[in-house]
CSV table of C-alpha atoms in Angstrom, one decimal:
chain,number,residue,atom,x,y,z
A,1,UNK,CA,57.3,23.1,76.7
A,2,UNK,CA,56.2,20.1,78.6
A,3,UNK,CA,53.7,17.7,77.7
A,4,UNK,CA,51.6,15.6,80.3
A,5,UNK,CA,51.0,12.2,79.1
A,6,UNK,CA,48.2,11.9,81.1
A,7,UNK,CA,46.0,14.2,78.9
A,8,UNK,CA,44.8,13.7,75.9
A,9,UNK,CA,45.6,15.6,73.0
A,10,UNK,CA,44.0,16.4,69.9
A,11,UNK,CA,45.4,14.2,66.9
A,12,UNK,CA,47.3,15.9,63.7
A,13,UNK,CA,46.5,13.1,61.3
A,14,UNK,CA,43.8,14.3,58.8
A,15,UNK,CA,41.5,11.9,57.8
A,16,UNK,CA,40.9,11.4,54.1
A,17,UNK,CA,37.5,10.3,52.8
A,18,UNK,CA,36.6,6.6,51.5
A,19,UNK,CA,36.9,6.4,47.6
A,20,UNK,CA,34.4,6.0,45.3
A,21,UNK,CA,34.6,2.3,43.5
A,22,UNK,CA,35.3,2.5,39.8
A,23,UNK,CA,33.0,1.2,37.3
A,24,UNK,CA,34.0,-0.2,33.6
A,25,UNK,CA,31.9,1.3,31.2
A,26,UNK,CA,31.0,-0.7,28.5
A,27,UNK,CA,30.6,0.9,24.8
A,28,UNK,CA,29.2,-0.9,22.5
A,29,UNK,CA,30.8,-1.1,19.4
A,30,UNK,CA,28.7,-1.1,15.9
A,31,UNK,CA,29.9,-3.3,13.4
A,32,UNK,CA,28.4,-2.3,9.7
A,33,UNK,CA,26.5,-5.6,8.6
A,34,UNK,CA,27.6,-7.5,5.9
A,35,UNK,CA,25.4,-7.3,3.1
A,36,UNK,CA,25.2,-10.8,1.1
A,37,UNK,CA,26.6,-11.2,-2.1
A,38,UNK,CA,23.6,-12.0,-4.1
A,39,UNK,CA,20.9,-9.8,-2.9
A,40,UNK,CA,23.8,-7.0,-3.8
A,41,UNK,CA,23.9,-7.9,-7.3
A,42,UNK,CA,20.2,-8.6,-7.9
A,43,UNK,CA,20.0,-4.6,-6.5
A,44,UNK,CA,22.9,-3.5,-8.7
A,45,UNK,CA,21.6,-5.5,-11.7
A,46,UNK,CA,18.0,-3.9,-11.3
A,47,UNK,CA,19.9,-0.4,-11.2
A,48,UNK,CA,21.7,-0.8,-14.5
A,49,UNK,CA,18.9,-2.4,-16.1
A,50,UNK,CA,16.0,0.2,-15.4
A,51,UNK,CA,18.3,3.4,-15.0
A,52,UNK,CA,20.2,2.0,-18.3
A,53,UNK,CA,23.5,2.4,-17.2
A,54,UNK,CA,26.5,1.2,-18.5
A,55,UNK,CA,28.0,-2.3,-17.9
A,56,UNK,CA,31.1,-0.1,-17.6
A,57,UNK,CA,30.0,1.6,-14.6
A,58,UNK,CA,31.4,-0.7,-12.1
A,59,UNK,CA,35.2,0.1,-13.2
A,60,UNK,CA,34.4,3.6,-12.5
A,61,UNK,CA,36.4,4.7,-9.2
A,62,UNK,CA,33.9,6.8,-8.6
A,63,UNK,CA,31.4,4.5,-8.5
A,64,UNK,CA,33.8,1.8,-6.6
A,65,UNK,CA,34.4,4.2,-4.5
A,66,UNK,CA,30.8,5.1,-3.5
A,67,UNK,CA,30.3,1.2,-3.1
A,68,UNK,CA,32.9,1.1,-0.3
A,69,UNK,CA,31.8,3.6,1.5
A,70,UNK,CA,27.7,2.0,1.6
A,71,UNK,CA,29.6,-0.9,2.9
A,72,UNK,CA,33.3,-2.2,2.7
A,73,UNK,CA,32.8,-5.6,3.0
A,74,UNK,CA,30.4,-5.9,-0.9
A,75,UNK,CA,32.7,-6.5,-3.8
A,76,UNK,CA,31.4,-5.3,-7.2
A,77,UNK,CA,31.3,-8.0,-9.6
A,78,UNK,CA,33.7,-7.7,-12.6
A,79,UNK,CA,32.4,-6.5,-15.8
A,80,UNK,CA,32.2,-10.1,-17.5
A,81,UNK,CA,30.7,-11.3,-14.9
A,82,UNK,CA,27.9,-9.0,-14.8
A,83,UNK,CA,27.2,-9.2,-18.5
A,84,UNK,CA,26.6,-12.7,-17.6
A,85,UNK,CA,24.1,-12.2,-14.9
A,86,UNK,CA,22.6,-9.7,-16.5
A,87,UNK,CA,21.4,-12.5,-19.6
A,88,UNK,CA,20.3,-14.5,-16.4
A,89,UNK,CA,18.6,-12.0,-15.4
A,90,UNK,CA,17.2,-11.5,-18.9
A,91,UNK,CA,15.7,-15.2,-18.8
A,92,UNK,CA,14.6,-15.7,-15.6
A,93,UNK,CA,12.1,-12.2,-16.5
A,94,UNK,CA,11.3,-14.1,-20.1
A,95,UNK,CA,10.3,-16.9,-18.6
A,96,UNK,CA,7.9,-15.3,-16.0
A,97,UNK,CA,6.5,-13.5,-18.8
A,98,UNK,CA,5.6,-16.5,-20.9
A,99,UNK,CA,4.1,-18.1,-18.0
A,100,UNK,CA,1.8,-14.6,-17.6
A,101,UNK,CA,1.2,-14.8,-20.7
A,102,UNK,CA,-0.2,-18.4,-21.4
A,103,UNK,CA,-3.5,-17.1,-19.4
A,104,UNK,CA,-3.9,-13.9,-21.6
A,105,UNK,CA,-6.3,-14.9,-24.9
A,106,UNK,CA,-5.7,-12.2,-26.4
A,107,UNK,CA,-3.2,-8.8,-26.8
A,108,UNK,CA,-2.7,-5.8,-28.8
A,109,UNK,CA,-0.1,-5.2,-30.5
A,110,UNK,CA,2.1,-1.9,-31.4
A,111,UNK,CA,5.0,-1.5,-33.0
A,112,UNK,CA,7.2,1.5,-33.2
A,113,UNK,CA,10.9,2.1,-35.7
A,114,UNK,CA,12.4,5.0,-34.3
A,115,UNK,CA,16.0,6.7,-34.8
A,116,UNK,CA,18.3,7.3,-32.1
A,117,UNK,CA,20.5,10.8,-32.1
A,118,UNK,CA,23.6,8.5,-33.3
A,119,UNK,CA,20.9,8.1,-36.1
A,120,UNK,CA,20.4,4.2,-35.8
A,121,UNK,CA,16.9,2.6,-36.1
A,122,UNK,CA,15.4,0.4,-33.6
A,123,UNK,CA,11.9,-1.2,-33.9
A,124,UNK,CA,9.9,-1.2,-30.6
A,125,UNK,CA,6.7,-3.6,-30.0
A,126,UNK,CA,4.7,-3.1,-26.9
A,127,UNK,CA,1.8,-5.7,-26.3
A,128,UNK,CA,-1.4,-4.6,-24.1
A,129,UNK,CA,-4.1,-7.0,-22.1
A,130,UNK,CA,-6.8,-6.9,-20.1
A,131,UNK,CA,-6.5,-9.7,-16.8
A,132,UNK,CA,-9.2,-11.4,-15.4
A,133,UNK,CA,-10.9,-9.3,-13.0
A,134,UNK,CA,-14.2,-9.4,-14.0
A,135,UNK,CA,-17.3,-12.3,-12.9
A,136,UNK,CA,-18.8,-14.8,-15.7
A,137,UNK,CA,-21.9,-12.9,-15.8
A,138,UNK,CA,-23.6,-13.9,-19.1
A,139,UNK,CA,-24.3,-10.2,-19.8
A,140,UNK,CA,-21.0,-9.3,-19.9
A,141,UNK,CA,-20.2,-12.3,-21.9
A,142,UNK,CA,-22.6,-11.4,-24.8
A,143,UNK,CA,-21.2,-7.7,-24.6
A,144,UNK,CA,-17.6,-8.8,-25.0
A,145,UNK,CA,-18.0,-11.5,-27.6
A,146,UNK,CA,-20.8,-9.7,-29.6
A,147,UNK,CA,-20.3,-5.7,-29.7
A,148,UNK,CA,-16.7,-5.6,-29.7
A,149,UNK,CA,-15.7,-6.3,-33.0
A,150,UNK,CA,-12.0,-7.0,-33.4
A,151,UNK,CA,-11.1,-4.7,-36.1
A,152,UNK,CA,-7.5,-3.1,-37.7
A,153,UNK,CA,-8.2,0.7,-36.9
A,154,UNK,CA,-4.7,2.6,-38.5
A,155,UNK,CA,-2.6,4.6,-36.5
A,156,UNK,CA,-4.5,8.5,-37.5
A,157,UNK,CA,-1.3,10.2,-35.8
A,158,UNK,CA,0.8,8.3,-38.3
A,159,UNK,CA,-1.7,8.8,-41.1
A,160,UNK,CA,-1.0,13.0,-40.0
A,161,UNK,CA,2.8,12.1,-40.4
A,162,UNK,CA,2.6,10.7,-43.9
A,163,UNK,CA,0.1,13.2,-45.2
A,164,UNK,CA,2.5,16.4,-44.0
A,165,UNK,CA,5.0,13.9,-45.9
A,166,UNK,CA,3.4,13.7,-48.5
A,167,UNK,CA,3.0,18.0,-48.6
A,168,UNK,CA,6.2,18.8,-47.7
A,169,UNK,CA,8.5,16.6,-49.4
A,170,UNK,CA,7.2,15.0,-52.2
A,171,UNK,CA,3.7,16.3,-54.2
A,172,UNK,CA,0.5,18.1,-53.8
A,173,UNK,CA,-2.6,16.2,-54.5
A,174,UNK,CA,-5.5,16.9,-57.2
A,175,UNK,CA,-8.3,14.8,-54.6
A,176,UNK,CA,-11.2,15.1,-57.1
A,177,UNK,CA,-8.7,13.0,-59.5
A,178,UNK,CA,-7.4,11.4,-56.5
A,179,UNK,CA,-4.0,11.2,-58.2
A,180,UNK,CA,-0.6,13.1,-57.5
A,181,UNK,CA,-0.1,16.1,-59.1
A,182,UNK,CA,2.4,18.9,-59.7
A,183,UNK,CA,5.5,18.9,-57.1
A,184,UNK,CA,5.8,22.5,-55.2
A,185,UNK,CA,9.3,22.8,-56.5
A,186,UNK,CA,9.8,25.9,-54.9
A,187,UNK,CA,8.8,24.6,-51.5
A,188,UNK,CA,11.3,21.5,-52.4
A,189,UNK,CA,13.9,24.0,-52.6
A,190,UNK,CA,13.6,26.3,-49.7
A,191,UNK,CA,13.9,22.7,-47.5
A,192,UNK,CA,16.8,21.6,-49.1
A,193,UNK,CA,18.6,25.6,-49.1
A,194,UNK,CA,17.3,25.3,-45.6
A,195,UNK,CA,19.1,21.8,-44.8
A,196,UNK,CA,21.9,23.1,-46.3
A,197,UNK,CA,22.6,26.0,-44.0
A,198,UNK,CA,21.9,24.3,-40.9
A,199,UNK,CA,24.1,21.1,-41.9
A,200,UNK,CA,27.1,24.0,-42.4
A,201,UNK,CA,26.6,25.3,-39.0
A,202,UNK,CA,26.3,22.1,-37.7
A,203,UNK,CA,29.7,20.8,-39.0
A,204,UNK,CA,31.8,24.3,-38.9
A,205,UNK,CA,32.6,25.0,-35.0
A,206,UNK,CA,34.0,28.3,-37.0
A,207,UNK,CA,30.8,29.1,-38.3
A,208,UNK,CA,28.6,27.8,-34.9
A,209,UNK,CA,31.1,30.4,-32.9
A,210,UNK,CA,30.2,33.1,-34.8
A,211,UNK,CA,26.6,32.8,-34.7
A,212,UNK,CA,26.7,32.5,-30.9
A,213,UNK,CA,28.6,35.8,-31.3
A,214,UNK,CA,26.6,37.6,-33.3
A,215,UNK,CA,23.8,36.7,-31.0
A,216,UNK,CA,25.8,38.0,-28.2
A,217,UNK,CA,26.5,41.0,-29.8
A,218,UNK,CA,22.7,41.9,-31.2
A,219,UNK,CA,22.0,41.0,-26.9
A,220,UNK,CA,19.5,38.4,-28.5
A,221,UNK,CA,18.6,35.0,-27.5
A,222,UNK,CA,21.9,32.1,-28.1
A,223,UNK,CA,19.9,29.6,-30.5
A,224,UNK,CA,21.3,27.0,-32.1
A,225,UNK,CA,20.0,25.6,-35.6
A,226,UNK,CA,18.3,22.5,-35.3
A,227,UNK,CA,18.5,19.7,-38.7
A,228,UNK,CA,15.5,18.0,-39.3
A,229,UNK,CA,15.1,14.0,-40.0
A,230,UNK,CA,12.7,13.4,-42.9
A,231,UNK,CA,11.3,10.3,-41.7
A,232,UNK,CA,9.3,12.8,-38.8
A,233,UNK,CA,7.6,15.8,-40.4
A,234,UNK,CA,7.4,17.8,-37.1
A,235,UNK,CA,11.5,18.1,-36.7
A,236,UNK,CA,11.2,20.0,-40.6
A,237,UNK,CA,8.5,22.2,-38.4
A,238,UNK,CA,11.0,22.6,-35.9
A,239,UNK,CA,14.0,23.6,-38.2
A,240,UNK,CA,11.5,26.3,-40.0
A,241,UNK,CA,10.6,27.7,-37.1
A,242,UNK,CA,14.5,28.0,-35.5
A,243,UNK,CA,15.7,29.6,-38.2
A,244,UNK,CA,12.8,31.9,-38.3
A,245,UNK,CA,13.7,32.3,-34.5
A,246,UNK,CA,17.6,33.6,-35.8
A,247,UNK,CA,16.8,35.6,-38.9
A,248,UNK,CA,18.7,38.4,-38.0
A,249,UNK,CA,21.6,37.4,-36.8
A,250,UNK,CA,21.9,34.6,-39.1
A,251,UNK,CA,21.5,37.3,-42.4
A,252,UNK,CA,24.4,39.1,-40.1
A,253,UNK,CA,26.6,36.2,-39.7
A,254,UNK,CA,26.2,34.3,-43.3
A,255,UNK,CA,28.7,37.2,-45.3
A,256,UNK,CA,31.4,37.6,-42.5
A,257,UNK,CA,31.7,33.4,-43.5
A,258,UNK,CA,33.4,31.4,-46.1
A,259,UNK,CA,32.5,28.8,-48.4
A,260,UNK,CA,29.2,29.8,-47.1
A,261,UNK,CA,25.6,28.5,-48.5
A,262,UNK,CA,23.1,30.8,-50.1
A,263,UNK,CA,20.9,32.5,-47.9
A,264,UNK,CA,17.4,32.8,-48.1
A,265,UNK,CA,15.9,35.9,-50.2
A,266,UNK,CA,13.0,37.3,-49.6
A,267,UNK,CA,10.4,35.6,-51.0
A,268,UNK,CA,11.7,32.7,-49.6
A,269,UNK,CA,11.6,34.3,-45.8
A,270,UNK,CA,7.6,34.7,-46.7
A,271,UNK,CA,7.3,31.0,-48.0
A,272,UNK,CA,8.8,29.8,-44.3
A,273,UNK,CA,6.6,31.8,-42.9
A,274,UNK,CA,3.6,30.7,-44.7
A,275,UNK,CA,4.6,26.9,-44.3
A,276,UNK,CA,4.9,27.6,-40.6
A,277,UNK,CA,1.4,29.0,-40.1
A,278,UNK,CA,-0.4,26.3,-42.2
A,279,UNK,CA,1.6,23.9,-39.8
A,280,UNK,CA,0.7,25.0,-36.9
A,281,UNK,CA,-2.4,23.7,-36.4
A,282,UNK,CA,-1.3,20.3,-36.4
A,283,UNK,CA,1.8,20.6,-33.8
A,284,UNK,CA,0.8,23.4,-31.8
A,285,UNK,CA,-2.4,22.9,-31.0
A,286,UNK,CA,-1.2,19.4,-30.2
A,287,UNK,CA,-3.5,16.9,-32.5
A,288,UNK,CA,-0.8,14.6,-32.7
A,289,UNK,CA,-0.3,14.6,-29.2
A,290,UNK,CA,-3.8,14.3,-28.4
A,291,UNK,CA,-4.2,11.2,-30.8
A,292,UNK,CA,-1.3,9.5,-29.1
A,293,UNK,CA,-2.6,9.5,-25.7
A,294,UNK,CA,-2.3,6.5,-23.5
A,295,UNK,CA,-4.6,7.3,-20.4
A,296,UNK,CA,-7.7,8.2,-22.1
A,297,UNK,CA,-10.1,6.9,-25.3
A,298,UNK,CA,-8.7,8.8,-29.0
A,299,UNK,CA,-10.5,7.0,-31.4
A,300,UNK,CA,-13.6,8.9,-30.3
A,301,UNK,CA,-11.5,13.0,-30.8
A,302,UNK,CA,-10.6,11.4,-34.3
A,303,UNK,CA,-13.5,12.8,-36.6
A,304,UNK,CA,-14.0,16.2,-34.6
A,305,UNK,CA,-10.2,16.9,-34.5
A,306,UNK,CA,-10.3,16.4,-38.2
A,307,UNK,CA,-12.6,19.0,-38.7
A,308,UNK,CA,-10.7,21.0,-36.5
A,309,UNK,CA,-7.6,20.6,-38.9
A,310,UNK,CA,-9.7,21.8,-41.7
A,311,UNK,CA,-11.1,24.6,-40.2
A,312,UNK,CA,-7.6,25.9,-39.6
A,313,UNK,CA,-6.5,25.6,-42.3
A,314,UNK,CA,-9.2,26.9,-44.7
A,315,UNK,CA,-8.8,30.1,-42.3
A,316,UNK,CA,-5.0,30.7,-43.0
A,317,UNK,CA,-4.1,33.1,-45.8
A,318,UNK,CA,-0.7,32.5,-47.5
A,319,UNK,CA,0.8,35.5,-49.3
A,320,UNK,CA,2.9,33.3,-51.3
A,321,UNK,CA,1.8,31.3,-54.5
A,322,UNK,CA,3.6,28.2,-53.1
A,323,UNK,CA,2.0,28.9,-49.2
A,324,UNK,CA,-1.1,28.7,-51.3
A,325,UNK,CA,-0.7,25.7,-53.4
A,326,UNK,CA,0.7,23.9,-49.7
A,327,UNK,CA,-2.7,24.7,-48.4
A,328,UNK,CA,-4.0,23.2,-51.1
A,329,UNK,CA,-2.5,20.4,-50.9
A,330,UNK,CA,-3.2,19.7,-47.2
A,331,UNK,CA,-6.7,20.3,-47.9
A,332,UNK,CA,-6.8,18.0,-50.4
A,333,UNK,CA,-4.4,15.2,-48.6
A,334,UNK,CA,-6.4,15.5,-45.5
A,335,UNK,CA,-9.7,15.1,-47.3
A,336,UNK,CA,-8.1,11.8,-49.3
A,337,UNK,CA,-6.7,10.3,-45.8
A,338,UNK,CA,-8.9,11.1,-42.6
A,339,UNK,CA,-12.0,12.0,-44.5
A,340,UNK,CA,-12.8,8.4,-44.7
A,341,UNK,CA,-13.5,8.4,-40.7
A,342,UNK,CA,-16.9,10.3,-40.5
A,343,UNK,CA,-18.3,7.5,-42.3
A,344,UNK,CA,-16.3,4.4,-40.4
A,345,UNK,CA,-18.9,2.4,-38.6
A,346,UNK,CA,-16.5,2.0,-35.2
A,347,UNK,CA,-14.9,5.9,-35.7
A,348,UNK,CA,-18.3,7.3,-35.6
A,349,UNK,CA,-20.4,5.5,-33.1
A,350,UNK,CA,-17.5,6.5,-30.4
A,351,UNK,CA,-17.7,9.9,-31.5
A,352,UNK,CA,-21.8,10.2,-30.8
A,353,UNK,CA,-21.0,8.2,-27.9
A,354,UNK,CA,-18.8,10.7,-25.9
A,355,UNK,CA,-20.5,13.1,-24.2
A,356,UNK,CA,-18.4,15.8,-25.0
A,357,UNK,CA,-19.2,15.7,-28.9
A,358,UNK,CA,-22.6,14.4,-29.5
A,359,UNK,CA,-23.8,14.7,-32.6
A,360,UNK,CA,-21.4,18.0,-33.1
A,361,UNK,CA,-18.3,16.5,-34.0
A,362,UNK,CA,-19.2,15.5,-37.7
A,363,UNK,CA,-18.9,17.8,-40.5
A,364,UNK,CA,-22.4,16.5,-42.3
A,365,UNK,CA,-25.6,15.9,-40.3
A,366,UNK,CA,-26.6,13.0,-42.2
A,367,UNK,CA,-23.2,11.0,-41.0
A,368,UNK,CA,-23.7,12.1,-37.4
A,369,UNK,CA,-27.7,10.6,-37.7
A,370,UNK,CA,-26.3,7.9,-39.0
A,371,UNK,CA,-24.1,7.0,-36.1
A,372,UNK,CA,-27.0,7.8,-33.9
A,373,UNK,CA,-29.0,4.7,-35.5
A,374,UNK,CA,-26.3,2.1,-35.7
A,375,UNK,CA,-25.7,2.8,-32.0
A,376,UNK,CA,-29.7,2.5,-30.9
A,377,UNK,CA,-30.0,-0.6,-33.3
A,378,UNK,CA,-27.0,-2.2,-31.2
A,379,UNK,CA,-29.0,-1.3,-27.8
A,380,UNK,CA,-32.2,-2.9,-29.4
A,381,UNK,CA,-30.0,-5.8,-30.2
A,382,UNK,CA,-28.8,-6.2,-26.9
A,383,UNK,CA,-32.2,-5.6,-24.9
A,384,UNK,CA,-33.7,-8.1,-27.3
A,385,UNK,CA,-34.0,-10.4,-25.2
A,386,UNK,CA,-34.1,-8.9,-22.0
A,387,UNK,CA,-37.2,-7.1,-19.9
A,388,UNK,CA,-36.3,-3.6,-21.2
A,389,UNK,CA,-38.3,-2.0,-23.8
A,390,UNK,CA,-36.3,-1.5,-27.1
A,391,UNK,CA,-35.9,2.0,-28.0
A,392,UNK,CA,-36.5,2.7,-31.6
A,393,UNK,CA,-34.3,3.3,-34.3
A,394,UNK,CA,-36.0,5.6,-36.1
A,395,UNK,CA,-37.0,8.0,-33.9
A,396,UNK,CA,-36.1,11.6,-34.9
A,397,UNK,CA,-32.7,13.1,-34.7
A,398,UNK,CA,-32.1,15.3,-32.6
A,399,UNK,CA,-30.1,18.6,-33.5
A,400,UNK,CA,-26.6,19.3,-33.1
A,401,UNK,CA,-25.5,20.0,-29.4
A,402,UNK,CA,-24.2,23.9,-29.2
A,403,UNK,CA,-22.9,23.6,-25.8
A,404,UNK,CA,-19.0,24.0,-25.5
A,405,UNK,CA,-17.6,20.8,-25.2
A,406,UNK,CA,-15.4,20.7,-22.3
A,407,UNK,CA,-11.9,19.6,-22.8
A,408,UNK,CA,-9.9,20.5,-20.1
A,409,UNK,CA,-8.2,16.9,-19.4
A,410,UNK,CA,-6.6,17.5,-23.1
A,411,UNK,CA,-5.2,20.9,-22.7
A,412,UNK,CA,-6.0,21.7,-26.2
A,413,UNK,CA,-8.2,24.8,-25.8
A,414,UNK,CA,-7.3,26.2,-29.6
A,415,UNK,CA,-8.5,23.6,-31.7
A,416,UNK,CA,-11.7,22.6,-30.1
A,417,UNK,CA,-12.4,26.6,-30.0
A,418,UNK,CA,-11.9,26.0,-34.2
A,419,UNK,CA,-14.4,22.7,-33.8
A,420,UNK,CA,-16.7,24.7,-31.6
A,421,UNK,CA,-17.3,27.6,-34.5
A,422,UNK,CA,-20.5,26.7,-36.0
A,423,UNK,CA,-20.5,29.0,-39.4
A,424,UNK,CA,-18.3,26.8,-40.5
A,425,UNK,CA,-20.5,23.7,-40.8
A,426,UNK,CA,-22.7,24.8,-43.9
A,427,UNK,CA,-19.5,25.8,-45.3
A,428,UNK,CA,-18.2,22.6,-45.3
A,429,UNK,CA,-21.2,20.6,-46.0
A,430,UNK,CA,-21.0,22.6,-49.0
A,431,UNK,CA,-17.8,22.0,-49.8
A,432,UNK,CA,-17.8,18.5,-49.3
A,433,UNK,CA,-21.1,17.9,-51.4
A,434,UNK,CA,-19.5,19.7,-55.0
A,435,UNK,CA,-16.2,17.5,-54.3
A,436,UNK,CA,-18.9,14.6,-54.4
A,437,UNK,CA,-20.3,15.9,-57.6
């Protein structure tokens, strides 16, 4: 085949198509910030010392471990070394304190000894103020220095504590004497038969295992005895009413035991139960929680949850001779300790003053008029010397209030239904006019 030079011919190289120029991406790379030393340990410090933890925490490798992975570069201080800043700590917060406190005139002061479950004894002491807020109105500084009377008012929820006390462990109470009477010996001895069998299951993992068995096997709750601490009456309450709780499988387990304490008989089965229902109108129906509140005014629910108490009481029924001599003794002990506050000056005038309770909240008319007059002689004392027309004293007193009260914030429906029962007023006016005589 020839080719003629003289023509063109179509070329056989293939063109390839220009390239695309490569670009450098650039990734920024994160680098975790290093957290400074001391705001670290302020953080950790405030962690141990409002979570309580542990100094020892920080040689925990879970812990360490936990710390690395937040951020590699923070290294936990030693354990000596944070015992140190932790007293550091522990000045620089005194010292602020004092310096708050040098503008305060005056404070309030409650102390506290409580028991631990390793059963040591701490004392606590918590001190309340009032700041500055308000204006230097003369008004309110006549109210302030003049009406409020500083006065020691006892703790009532204490006063509760050490009259159950005085019922359960140690002697009833002859109040017209006003002297100590006859022990209930054979309330004495149910507590301490009681104590005894709950200290043996406490202290025998043989006898706790069979227990939880027998429970198991009777397909019934798995309770555990609970030991009371004398120094609180309520944890004898709860110990009467756990092993009322286990009855039957306790009487089960007790002969398949050794070396095992006496159980209860009968009679003393009715005596725990008669104890409990006398008692449960001061925990259940939450007086001593009331009286401990911390968000609202007690001293005014004082005298009205009083009569509450004995209203619940005077309408229990023991079937026992000692249930019936421990009702008499409460009676008697509540009379001789918290029947002193329908005639307190401060007790009563903040129980006519809350709107809830009026003039109904006292057990005798006569106290609840007299409240009514030292309040409206204070108010003509005040508007003395002021524009407004004194209102007098004297004026007639008006009956007691027989709408419900409503107590809804306290959550204590049952014994302001007892309060709320009116028959029982000329019962007790009754009552408390022939202990007079």
């Amino acid at each position: 085949m020839s080719v003629d030079p003289t023509k063109s011919q179509p070329s056989t190289l293939e063109v390839k198509p220009p390239q695309k120029r490569l670009r450098l991406t650039q990734t920024r790379l994160t680098v975790p910030k290093k957290i400074a030393q001391n705001p670290g340990d302020s953080a950790l410090i405030n962690m141990i010392v409002k979570d309580y933890q542990p100094f020892q925490i920080v040689e925990n490798s879970g812990f360490q471990q936990y710390t690395k992975a937040l951020n590699a570069d923070y290294e936990l201080p030693r354990r000596k070394k944070l015992v140190l800043m932790i007293d550091e700590k522990y000045k620089l917060e005194s010292e602020s304190l004092k310096k708050e406190l040098q503008d305060v005139c005056y404070l309030a002061l409650t102390s506290d000894i409580w028991s631990s479950d390793s059963n040591k004894n701490f004392i606590s002491l918590t001190a309340h103020f009032i700041e500055h807020t308000i204006n230097n109105a003369a008004a309110m500084k006549k109210a302030i220095s003049e009406c409020l009377n500083k006065r020691n008012h006892f703790c009532v929820a204490h006063t509760i504590n050490l009259a159950v006390k005085d019922c359960l462990e140690k002697r009833t109470f002859d109040l017209e004497e006003n002297t100590a009477v006859t022990s209930n010996n054979q309330l004495q001895q149910l507590l301490a038969k009681c104590r005894a069998i709950v200290s043996y299951f406490k202290y025998s993992t043989k006898a706790s295992y069979a227990l939880l068995k027998m429970q198991e096997q009777l397909k019934v709750d798995t309770l555990k005895l609970k030991q009371d601490v004398r120094a609180r009456w309520n944890s004898t309450f709860y110990m009467l009413e756990r092993l009322l709780d286990v009855k039957i499988s306790l009487s089960a387990t007790l002969p398949l035991l050794e070396s095992l304490p006496s159980n209860l008989d009968s009679n003393e089965w009715l005596l725990t139960e008669d104890a409990m229902t006398l008692l449960r109108p001061y925990f259940f129906k939450n007086v001593t929680a009331i009286l401990s509140g911390e968000k609202y005014p007690t001293l005014s629910s004082v005298i009205p949850l009083v009569l509450g108490l004995r209203k619940a009481i005077d309408s229990n029924t023991p079937v026992t001779e000692s249930g019936k001599r421990l009702k008499s003794s409460l009676s008697s002990v509540i009379e001789k300790r918290l029947g002193v506050y329908e005639t307190n000056r401060t007790a009563s005038k903040a129980t006519f003053l809350e709107p809830r309770f009026k003039k109904r909240g006292f057990v005798l008319e006569s106290n609840a008029n007299n409240a009514q007059m030292w309040v409206l002689n204070e108010i003509s004392n005040m508007s003395s010397n002021q524009d407004i027309p004194p209102s007098s004293a004297s004026s007639p007193s008006t009956p007691i209030a027989s709408a419900t009260a409503n107590t809804t914030d306290l959550g204590t429906d049952d014994i302001w239904e007892v309060v709320d029962k009116k028959p029982w007023r000329p019962l007790l006016s009754q009552l408390h006019t022939l202990r007079q005589l």
